[in-house]
mmCIF file of N, CA and C in Angstrom:
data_model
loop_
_atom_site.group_PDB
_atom_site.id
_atom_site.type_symbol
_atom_site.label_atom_id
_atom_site.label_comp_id
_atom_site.label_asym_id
_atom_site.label_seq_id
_atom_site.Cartn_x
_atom_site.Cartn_y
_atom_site.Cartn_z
ATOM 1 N N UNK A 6 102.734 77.985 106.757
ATOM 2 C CA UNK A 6 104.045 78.469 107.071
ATOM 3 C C UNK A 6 103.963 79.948 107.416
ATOM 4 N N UNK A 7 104.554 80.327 108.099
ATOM 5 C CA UNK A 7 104.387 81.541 108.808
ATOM 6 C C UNK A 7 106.387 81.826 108.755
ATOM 7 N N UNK A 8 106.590 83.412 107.636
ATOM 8 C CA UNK A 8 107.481 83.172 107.699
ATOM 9 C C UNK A 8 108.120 84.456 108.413
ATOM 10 N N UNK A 9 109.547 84.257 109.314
ATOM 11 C CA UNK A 9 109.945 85.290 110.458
ATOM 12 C C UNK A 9 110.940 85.886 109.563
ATOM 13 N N UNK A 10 111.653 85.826 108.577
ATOM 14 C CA UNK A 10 112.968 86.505 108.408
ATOM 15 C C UNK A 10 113.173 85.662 106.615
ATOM 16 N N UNK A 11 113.778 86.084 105.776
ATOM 17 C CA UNK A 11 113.617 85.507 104.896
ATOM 18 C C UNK A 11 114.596 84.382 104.496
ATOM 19 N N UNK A 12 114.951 83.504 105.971
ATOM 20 C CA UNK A 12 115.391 82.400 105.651
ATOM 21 C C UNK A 12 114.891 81.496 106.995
ATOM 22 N N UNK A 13 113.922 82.153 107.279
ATOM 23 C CA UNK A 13 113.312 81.618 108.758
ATOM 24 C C UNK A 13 112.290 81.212 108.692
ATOM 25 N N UNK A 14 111.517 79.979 108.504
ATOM 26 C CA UNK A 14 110.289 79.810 108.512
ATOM 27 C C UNK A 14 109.438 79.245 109.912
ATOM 28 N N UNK A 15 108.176 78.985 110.100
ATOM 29 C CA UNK A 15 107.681 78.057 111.186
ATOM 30 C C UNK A 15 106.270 77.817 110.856
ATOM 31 N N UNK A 16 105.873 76.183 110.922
ATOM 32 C CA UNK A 16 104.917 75.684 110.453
ATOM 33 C C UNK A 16 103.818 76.292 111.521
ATOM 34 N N UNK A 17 103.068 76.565 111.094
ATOM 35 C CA UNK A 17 101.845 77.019 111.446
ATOM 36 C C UNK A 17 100.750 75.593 112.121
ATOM 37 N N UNK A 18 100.400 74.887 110.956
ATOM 38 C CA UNK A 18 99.697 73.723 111.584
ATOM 39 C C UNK A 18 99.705 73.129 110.271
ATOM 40 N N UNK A 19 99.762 71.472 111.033
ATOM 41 C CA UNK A 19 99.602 70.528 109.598
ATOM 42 C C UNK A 19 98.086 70.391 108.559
ATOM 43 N N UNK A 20 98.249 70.217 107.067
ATOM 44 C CA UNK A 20 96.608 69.902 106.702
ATOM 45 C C UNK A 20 97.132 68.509 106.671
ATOM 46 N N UNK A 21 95.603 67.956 106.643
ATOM 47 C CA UNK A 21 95.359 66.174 105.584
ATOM 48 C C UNK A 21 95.614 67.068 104.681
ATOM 49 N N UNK A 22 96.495 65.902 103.784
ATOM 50 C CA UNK A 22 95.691 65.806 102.386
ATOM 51 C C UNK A 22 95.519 64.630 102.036
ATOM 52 N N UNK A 23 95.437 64.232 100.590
ATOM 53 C CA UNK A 23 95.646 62.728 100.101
ATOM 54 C C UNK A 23 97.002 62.052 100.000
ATOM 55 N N UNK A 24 97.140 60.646 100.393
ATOM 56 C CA UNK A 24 98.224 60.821 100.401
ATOM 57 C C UNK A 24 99.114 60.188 98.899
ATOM 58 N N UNK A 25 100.258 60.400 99.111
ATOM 59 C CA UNK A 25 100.790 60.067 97.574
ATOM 60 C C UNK A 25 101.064 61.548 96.841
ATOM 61 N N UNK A 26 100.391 62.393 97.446
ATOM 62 C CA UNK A 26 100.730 63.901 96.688
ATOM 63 C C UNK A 26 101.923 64.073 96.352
ATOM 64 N N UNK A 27 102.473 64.333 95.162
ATOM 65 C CA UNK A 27 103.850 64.752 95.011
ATOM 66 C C UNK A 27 104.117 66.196 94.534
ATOM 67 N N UNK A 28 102.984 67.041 93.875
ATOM 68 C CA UNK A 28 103.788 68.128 93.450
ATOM 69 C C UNK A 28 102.917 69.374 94.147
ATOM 70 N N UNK A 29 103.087 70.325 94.913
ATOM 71 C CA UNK A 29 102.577 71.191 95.086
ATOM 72 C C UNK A 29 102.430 72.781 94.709
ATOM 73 N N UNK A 30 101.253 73.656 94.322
ATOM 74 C CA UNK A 30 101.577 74.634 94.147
ATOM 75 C C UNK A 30 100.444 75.892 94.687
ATOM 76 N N UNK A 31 100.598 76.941 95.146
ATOM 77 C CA UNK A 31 100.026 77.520 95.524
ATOM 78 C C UNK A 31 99.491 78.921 95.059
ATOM 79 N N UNK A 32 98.072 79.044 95.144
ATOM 80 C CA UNK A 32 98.076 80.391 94.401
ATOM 81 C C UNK A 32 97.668 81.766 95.520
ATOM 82 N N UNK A 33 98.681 82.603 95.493
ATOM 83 C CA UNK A 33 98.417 84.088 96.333
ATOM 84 C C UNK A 33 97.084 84.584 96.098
ATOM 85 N N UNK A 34 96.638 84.566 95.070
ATOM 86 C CA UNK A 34 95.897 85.475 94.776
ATOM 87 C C UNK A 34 94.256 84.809 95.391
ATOM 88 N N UNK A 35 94.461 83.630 94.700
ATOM 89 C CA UNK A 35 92.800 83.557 95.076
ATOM 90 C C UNK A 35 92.912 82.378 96.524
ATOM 91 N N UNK A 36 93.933 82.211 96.861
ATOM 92 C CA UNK A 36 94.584 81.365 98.102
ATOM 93 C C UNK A 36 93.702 80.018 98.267
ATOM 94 N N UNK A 37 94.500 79.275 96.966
ATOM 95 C CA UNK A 37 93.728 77.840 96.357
ATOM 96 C C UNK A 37 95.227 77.257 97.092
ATOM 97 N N UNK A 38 95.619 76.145 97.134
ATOM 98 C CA UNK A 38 96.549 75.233 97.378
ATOM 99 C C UNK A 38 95.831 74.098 96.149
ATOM 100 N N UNK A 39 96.725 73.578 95.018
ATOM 101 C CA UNK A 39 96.490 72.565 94.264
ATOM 102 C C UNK A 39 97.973 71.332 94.200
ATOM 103 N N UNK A 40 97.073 69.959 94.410
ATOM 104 C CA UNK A 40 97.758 69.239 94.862
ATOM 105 C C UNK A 40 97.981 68.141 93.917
ATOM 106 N N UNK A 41 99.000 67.451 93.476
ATOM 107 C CA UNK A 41 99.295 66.734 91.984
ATOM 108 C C UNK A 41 99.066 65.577 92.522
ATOM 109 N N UNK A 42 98.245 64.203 92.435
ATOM 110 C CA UNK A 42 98.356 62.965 92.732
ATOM 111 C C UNK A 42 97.835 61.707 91.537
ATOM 112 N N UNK A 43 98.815 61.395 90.950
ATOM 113 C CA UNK A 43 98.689 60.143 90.485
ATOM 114 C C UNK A 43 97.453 60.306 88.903
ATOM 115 N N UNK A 44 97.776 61.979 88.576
ATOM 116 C CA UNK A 44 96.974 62.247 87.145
ATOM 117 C C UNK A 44 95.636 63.277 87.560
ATOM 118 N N UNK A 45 95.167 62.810 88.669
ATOM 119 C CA UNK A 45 94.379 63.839 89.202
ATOM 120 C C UNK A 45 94.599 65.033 90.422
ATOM 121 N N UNK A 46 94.071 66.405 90.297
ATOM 122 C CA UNK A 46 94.840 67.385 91.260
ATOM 123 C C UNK A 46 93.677 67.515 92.135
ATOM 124 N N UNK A 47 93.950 67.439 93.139
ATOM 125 C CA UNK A 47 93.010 67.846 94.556
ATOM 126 C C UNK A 47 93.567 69.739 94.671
ATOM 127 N N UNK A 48 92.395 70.115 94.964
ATOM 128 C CA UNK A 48 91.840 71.659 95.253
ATOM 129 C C UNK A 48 91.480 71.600 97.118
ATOM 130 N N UNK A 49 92.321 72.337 97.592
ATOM 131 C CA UNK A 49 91.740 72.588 98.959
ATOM 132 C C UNK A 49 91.897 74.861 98.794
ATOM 133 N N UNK A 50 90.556 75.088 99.083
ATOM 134 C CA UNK A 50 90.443 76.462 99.688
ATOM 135 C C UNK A 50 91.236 76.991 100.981
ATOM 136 N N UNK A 51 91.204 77.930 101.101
ATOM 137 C CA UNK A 51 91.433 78.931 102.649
ATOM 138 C C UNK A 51 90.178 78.703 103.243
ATOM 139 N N UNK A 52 90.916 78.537 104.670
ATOM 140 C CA UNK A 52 89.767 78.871 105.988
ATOM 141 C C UNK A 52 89.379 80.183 105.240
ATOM 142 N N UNK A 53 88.326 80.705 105.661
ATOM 143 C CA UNK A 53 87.526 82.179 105.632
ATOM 144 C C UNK A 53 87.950 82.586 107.486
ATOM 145 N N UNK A 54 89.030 83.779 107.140
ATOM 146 C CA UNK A 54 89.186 84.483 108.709
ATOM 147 C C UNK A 54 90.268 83.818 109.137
ATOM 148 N N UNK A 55 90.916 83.083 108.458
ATOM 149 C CA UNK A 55 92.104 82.310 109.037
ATOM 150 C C UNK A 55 93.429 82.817 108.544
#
């Protein structure tokens, strides 16, 4: 998400993930995305340079 105004957003580009994911949360700092599915959480990293 790429955001223009602070009620303006625009998707940048879609990821996969798994599907069934229901809860998402994201961390600023070390720019992890962790993904809640069905008892186990999927971990996706940042591109490097992206």
């Amino acid at each position: 998400m790429i955001r223009h105004s602070p009620d303006r957003y625009h998707v940048r580009e879609d990821a996969a993930t798994r599907f069934g994911g229901h809860s998402l949360v994201v961390d600023p700092f070390i720019h992890r995305i962790y993904i809640a599915h069905f008892g186990s959480v999927a971990i996706y990293e940042a591109v490097p340079g992206e």
